[in-house]
Coordinates of N, CA and C in Angstrom, one line a residue:
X1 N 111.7 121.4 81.6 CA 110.4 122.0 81.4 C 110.0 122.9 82.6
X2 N 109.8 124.1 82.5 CA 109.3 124.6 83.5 C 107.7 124.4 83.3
X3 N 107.4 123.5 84.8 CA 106.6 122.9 85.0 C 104.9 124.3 85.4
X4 N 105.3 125.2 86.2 CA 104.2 126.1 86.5 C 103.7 126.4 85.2
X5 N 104.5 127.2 84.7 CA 104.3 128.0 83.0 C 103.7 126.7 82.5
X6 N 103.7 125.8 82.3 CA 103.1 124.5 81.4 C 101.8 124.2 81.9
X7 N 101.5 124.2 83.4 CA 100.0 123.8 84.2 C 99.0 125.4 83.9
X8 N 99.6 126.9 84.0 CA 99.4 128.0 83.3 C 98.9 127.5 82.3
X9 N 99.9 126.9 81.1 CA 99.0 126.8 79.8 C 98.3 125.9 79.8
X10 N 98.0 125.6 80.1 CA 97.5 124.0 80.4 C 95.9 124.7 80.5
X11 N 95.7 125.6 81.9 CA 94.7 125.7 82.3 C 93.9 126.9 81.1
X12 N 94.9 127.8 80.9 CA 94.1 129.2 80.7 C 94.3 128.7 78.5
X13 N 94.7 127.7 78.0 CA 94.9 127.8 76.5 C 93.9 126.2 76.3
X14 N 93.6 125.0 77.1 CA 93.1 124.5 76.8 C 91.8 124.2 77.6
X15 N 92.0 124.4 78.8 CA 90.9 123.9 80.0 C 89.7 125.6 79.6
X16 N 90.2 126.4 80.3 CA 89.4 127.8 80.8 C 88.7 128.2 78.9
X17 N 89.3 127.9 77.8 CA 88.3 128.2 76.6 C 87.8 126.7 76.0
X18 N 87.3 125.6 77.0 CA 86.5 124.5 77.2 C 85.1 125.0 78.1
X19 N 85.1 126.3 78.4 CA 83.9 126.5 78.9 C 83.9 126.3 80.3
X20 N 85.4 125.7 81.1 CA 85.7 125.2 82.2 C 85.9 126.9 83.1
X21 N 84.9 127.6 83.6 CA 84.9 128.7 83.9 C 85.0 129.2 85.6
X22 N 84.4 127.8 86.0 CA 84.4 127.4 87.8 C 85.5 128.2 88.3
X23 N 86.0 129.2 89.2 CA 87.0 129.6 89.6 C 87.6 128.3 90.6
X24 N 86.8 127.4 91.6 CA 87.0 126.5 92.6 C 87.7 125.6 91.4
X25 N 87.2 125.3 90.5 CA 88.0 124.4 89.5 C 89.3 124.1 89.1
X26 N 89.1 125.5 88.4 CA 90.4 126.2 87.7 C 91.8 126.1 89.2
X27 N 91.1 126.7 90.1 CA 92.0 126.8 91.1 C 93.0 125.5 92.0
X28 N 91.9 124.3 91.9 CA 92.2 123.0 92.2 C 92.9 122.5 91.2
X29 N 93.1 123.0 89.9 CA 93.7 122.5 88.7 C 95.5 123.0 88.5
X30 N 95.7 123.9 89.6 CA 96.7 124.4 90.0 C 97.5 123.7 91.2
X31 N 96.7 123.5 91.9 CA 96.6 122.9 93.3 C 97.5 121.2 93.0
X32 N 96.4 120.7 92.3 CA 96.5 119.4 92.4 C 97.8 119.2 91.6
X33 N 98.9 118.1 91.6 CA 100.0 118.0 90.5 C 99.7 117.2 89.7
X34 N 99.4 117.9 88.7 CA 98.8 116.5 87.3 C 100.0 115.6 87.0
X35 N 101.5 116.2 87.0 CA 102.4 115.8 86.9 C 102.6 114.0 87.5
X36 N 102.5 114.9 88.7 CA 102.9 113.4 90.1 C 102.0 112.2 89.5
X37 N 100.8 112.5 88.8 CA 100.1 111.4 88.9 C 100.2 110.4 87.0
X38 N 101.2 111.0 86.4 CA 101.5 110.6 85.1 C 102.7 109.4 85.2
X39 N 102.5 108.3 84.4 CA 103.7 107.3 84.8 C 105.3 108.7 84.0
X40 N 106.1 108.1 84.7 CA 107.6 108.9 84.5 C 107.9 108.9 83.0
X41 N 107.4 107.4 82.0 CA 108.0 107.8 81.1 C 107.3 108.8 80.3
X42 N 105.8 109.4 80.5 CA 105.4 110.4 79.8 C 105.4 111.6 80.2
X43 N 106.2 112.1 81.8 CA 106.0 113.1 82.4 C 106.2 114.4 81.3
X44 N 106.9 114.5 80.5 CA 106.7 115.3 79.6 C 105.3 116.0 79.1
X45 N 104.5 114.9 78.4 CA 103.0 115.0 78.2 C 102.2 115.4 79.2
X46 N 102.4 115.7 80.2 CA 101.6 115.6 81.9 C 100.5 116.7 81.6
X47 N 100.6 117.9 80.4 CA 100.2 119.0 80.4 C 99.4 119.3 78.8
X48 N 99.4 118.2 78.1 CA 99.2 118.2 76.9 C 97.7 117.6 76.5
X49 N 97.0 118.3 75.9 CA 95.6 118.1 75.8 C 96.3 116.6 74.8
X50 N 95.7 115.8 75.5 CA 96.1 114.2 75.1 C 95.8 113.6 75.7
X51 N 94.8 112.1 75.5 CA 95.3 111.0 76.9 C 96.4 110.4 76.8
X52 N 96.9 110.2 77.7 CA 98.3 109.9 78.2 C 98.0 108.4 78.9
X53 N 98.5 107.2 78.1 CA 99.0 105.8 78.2 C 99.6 105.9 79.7
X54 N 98.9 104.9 80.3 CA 99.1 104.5 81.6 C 100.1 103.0 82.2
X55 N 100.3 102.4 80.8 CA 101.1 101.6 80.8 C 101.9 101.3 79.5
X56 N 102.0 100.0 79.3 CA 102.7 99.9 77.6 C 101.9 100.2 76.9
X57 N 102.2 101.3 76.2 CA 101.1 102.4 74.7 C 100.5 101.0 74.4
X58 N 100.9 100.0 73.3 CA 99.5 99.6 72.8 C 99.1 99.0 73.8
X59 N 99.3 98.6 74.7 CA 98.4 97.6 75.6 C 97.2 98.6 76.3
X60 N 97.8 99.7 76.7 CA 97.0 100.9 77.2 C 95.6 101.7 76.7
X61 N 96.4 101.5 75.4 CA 95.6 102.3 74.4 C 94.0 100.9 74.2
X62 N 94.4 99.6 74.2 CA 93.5 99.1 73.6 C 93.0 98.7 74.9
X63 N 92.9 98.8 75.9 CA 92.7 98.5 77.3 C 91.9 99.7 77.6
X64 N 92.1 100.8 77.1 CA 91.4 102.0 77.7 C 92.4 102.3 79.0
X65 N 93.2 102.0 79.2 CA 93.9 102.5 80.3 C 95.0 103.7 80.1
X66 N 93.6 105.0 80.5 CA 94.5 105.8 80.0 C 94.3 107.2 80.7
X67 N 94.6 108.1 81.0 CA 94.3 109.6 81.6 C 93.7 110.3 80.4
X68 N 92.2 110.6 81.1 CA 91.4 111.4 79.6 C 92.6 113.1 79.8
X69 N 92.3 113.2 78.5 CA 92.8 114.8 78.4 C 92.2 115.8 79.7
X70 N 93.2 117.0 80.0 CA 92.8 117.6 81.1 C 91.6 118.3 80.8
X71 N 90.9 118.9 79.5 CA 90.1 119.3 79.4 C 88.4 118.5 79.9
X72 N 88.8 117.5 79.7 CA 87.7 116.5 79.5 C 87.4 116.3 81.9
X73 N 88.7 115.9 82.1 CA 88.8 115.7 83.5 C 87.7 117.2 84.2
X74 N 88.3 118.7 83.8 CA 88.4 119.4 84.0 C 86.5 120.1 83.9
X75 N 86.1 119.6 82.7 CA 84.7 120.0 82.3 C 83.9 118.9 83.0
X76 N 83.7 117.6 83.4 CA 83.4 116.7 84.1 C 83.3 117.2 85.2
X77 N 84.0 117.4 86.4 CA 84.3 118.0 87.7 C 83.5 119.2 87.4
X78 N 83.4 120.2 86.9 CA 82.7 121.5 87.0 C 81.2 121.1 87.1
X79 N 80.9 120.1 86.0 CA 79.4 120.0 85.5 C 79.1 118.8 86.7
X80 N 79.6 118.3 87.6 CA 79.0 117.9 88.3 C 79.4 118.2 89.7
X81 N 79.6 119.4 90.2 CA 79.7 120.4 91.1 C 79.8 119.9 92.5
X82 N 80.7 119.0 92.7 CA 80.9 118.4 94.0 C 80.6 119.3 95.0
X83 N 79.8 118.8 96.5 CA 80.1 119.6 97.9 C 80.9 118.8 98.3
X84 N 81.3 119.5 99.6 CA 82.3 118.8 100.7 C 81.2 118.1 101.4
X85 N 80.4 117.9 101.5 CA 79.6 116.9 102.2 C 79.0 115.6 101.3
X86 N 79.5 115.6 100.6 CA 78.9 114.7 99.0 C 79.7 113.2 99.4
X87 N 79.3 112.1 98.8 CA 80.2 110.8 98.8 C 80.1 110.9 97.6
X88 N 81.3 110.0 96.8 CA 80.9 109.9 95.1 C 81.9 108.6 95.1
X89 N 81.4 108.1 94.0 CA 81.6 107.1 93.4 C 82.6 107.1 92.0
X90 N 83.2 106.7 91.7 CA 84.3 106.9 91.0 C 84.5 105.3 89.9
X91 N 84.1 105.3 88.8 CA 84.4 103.9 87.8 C 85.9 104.1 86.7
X92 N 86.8 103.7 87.1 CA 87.8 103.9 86.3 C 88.8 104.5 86.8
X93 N 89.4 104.5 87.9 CA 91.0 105.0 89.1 C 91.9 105.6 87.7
X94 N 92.3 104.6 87.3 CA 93.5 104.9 86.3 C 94.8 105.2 87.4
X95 N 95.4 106.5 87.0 CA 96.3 106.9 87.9 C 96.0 107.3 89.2
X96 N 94.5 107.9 89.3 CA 94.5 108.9 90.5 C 93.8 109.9 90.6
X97 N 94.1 110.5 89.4 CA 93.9 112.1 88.9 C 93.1 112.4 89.1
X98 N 91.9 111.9 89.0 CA 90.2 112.4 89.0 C 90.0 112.0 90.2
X99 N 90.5 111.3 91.3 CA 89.9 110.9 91.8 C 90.9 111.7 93.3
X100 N 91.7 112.2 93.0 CA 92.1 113.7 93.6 C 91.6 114.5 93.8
X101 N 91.0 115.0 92.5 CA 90.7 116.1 92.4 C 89.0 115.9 92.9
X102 N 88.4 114.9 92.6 CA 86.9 114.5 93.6 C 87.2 114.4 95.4
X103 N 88.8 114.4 95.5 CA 88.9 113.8 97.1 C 89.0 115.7 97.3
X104 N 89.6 116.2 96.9 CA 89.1 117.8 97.2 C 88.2 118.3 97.2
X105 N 87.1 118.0 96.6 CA 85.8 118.2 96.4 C 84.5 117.6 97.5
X106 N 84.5 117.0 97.9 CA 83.8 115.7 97.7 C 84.3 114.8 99.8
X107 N 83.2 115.0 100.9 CA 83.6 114.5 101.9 C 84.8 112.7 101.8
X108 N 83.4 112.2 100.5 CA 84.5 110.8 100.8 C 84.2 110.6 99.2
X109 N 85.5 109.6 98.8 CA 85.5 108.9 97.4 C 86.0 107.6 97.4
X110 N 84.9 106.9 96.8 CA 85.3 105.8 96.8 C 85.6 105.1 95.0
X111 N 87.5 104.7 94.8 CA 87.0 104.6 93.5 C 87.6 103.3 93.0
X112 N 87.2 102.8 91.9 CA 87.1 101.3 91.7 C 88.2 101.1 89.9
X113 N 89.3 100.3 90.9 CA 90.1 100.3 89.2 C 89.7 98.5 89.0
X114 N 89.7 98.1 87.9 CA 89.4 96.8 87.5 C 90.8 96.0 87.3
X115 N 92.2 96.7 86.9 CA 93.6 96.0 86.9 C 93.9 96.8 88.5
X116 N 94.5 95.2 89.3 CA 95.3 96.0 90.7 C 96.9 96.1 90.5
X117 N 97.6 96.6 89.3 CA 98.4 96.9 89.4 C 98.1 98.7 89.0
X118 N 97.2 99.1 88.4 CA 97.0 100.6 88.4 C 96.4 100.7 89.2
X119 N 95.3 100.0 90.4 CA 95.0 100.8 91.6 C 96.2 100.8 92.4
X120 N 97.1 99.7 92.9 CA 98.5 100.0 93.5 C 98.9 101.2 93.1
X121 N 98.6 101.5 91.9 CA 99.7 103.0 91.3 C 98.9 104.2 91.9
X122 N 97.6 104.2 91.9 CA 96.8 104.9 91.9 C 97.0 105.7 93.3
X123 N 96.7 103.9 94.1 CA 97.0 104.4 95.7 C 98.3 104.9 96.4
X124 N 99.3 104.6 95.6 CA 100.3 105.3 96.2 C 100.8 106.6 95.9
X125 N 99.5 107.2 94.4 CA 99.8 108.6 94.1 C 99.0 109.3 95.1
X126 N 98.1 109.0 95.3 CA 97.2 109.6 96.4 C 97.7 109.5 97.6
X127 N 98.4 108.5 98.1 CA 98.9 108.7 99.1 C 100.1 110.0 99.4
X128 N 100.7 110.1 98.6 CA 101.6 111.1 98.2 C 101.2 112.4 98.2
X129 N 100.4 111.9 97.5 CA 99.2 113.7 97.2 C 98.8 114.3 98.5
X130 N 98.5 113.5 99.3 CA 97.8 114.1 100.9 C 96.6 113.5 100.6
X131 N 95.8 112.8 99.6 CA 94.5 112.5 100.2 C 94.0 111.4 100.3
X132 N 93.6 111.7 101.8 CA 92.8 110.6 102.7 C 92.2 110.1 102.0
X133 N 91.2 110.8 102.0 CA 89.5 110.7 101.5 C 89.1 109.9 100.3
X134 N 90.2 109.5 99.8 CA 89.9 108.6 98.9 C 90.8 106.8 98.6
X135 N 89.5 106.0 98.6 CA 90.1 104.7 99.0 C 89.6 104.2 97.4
X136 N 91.1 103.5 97.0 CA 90.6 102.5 95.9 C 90.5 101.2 96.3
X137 N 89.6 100.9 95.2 CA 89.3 99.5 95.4 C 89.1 98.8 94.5
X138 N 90.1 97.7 94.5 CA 90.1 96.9 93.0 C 89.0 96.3 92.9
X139 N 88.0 96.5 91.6 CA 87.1 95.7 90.9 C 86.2 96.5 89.9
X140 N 85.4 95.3 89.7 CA 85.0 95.4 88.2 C 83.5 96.3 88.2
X141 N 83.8 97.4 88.0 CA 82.5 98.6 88.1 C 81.4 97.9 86.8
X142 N 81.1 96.8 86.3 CA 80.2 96.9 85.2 C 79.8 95.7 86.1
X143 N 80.0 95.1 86.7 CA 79.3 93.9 87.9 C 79.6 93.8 89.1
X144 N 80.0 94.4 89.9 CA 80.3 94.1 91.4 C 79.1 94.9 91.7
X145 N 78.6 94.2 92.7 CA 77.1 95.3 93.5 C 77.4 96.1 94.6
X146 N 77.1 96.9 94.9 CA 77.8 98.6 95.5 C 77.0 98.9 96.6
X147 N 75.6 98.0 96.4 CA 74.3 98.6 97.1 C 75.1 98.7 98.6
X148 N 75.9 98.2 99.1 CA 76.3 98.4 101.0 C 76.8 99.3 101.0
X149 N 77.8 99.9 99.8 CA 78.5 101.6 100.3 C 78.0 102.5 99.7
X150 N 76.7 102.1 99.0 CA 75.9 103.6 98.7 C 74.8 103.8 99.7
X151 N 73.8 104.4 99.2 CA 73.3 105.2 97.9 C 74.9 106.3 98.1
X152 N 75.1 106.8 96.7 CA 76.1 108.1 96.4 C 75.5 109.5 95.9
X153 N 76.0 110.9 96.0 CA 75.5 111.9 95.7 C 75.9 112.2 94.4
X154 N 77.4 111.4 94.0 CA 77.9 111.5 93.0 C 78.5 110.2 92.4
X155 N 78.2 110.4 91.0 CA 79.0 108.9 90.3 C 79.4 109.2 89.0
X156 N 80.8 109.3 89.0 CA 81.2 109.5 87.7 C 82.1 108.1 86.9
X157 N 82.1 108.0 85.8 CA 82.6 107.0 84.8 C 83.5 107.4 84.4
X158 N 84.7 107.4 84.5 CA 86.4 107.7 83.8 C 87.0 107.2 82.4
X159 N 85.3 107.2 81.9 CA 84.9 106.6 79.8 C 84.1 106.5 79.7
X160 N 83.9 106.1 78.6 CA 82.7 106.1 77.8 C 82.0 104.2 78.0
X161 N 80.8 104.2 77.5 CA 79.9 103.2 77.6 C 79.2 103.3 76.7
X162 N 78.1 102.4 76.0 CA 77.3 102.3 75.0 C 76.0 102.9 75.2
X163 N 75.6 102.8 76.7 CA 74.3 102.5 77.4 C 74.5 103.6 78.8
X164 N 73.5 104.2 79.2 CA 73.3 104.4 80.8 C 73.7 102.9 81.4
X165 N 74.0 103.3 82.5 CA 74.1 101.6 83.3 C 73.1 101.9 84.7
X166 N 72.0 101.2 84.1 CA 70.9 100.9 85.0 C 70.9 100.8 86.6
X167 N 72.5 99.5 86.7 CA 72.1 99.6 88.0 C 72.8 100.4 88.8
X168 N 73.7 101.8 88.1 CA 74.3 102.3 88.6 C 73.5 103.9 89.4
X169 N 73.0 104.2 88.0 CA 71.5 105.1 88.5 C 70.9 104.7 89.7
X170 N 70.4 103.3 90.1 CA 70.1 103.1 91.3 C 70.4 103.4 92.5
X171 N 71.7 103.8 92.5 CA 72.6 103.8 93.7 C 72.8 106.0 93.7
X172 N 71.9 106.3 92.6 CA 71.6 107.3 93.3 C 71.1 107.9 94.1
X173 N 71.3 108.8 95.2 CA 70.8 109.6 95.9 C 70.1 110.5 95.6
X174 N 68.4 111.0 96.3 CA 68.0 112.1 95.4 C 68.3 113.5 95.5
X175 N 68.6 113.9 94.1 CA 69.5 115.4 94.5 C 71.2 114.7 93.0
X176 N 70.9 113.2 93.8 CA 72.2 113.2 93.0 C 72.9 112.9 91.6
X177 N 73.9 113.0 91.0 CA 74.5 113.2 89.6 C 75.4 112.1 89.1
X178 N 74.7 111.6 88.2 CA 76.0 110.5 87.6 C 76.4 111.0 86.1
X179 N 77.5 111.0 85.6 CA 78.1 111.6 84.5 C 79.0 110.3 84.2
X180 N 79.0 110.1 83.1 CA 79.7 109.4 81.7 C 79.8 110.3 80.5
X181 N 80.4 109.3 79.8 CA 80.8 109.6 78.3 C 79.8 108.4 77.3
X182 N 78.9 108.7 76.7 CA 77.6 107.6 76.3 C 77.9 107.9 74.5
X183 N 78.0 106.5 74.0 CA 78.0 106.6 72.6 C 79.0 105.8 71.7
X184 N 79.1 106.1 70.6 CA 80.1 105.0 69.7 C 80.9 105.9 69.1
X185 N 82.1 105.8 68.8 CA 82.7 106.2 67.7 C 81.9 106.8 66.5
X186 N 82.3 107.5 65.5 CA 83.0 108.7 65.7 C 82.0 110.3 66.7
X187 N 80.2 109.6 67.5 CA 79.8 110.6 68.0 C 79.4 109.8 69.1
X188 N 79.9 110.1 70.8 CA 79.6 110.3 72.0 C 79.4 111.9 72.8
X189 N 78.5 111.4 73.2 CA 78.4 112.3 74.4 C 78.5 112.5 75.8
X190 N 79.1 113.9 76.3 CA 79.1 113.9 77.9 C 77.6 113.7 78.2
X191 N 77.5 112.7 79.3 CA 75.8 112.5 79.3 C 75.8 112.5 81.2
X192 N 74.8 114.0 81.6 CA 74.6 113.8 83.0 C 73.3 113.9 83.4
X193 N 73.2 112.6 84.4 CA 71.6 112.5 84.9 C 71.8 113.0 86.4
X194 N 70.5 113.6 86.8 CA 70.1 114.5 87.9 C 69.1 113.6 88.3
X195 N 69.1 113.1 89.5 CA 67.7 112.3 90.4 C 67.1 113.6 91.0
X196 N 65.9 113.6 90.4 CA 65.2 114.8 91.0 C 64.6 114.1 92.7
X197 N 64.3 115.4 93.0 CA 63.8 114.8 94.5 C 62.9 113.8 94.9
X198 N 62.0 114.3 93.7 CA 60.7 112.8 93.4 C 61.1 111.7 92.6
X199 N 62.4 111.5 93.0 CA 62.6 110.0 91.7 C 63.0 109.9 90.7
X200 N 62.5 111.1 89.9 CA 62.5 111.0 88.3 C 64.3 111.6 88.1
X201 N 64.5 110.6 87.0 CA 66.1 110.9 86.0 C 65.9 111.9 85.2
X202 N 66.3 113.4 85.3 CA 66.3 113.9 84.9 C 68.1 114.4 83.3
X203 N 68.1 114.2 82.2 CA 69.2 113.7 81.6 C 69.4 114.3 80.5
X204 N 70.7 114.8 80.9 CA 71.3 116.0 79.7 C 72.6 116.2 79.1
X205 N 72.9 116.1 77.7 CA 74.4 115.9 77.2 C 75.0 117.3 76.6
X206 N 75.6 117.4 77.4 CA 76.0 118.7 77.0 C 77.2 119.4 76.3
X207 N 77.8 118.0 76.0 CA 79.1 118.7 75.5 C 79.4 116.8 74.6
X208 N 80.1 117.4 73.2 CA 80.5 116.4 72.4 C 82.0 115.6 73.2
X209 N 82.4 114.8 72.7 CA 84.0 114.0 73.6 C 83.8 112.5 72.7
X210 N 85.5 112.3 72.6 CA 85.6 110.5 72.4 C 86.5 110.2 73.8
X211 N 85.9 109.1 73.9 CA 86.9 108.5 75.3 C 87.0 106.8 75.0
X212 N 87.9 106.6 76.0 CA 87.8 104.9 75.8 C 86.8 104.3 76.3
X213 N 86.7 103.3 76.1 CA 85.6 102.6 76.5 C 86.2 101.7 78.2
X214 N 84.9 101.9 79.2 CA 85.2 101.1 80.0 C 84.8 99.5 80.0
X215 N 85.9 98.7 80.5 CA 85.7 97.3 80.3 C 84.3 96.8 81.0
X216 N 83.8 95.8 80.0 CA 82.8 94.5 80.3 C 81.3 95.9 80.9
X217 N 81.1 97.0 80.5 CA 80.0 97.2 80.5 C 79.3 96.9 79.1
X218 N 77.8 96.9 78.8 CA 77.1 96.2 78.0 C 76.9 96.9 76.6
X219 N 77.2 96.2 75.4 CA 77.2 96.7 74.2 C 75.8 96.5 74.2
X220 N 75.2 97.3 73.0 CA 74.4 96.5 72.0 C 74.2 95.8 70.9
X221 N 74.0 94.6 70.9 CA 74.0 93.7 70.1 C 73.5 94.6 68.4
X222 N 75.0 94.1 67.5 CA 74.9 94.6 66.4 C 74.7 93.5 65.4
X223 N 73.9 93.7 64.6 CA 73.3 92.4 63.3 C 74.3 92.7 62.4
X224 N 75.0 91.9 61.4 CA 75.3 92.2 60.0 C 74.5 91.1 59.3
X225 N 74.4 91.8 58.1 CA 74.1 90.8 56.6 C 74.5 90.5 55.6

């Protein structure tokens, strides 16, 4: 496989007519090796608007453990417009990928896998990669308390959830942006809140997506009869 020509189509056939228009983006999407950070047996897929199974397919698949499509990675990262002076928070490691591409962006990342055999993976793709700036840390983003390494300028979710998560908004900074994927099967939404300077959540979904769900955040309680 010639690999450039494939990250080419990658960007300019699925990412750039997603609305993903950022030239800093687009350009980091070149930069970064989406390849390196795919397990070997899918490296094939590395470039294929798909999530791509991060361990054994069904275990993966029903685990959520998986690399969202590049498009989804790609339109995420734009709409929440990292500085280089920004800290961000990161819920869902997976391989790395996003959280590469946030350590480019972004002074420091801090990101949280809940299995430590994908942050192991995670860490040693980034270590590879060249970036410092971002430290994983195994645990469970739907209950571990955060409040000592924040407040954050940025916080993004690597899936979907049923709910905002209350106490993650907290740990905003004002000025700053937390982005998920909010909703149920068959309609979710990209959903991003803005802490305006006076406090107020300001919150806007701007683009449709399915993703997996991240573990042990809160459903809502459904009745049958």
């Amino acid at each position: 496989m010639n690999l450039e020509q494939a990250r080419f189509n990658m960007i300019e056939q699925q990412i750039r007519p997603w609305d993903v228009l950022d030239a800093h983006v687009l350009d980091l999407l070149s930069v970064v090796k989406r390849e390196d950070f795919v397990p070997a047996v899918h490296r094939a897929l590395a470039f294929a608007d798909m999530e791509i199974p991060l361990r054994d397919e069904e275990k993966a698949i029903a685990l959520g453990q998986v690399m969202l499509a590049p498009r989804v990675e790609a339109r995420m990262l734009q709409d929440l417009n990292v500085q280089k002076h920004e800290k961000v928070l990161e819920i869902g490691t997976g391989s790395g990928f996003m959280a590469a591409l946030l350590g480019h962006r972004a002074q420091r990342v801090l990101t949280l896998e809940i299995d430590s055999e994908l942050a192991a993976t995670a860490h040693a793709n980034l270590q590879r990669a060249g970036v410092m700036n971002a430290e994983v840390r195994v645990a469970d983003g739907a209950s571990t308390n955060f409040s000592a390494d924040g407040p954050f300028d940025v916080i993004v979710l690597s899936g979907s959830v049923a709910q905002l998560p209350s106490a993650l908004l907290e740990l905003l900074k004002p000025g700053g942006r937390l982005m998920t994927i909010v909703g149920d099967e068959p309609m979710m939404r990209a959903t991003l809140v803005r802490r305006a300077e006076g406090g107020n959540l300001i919150t806007t979904q701007p683009w449709d997506v399915i993703a997996p769900r991240l573990l042990h955040f809160p459903e809502p309680s459904r009745f049958s009869f």
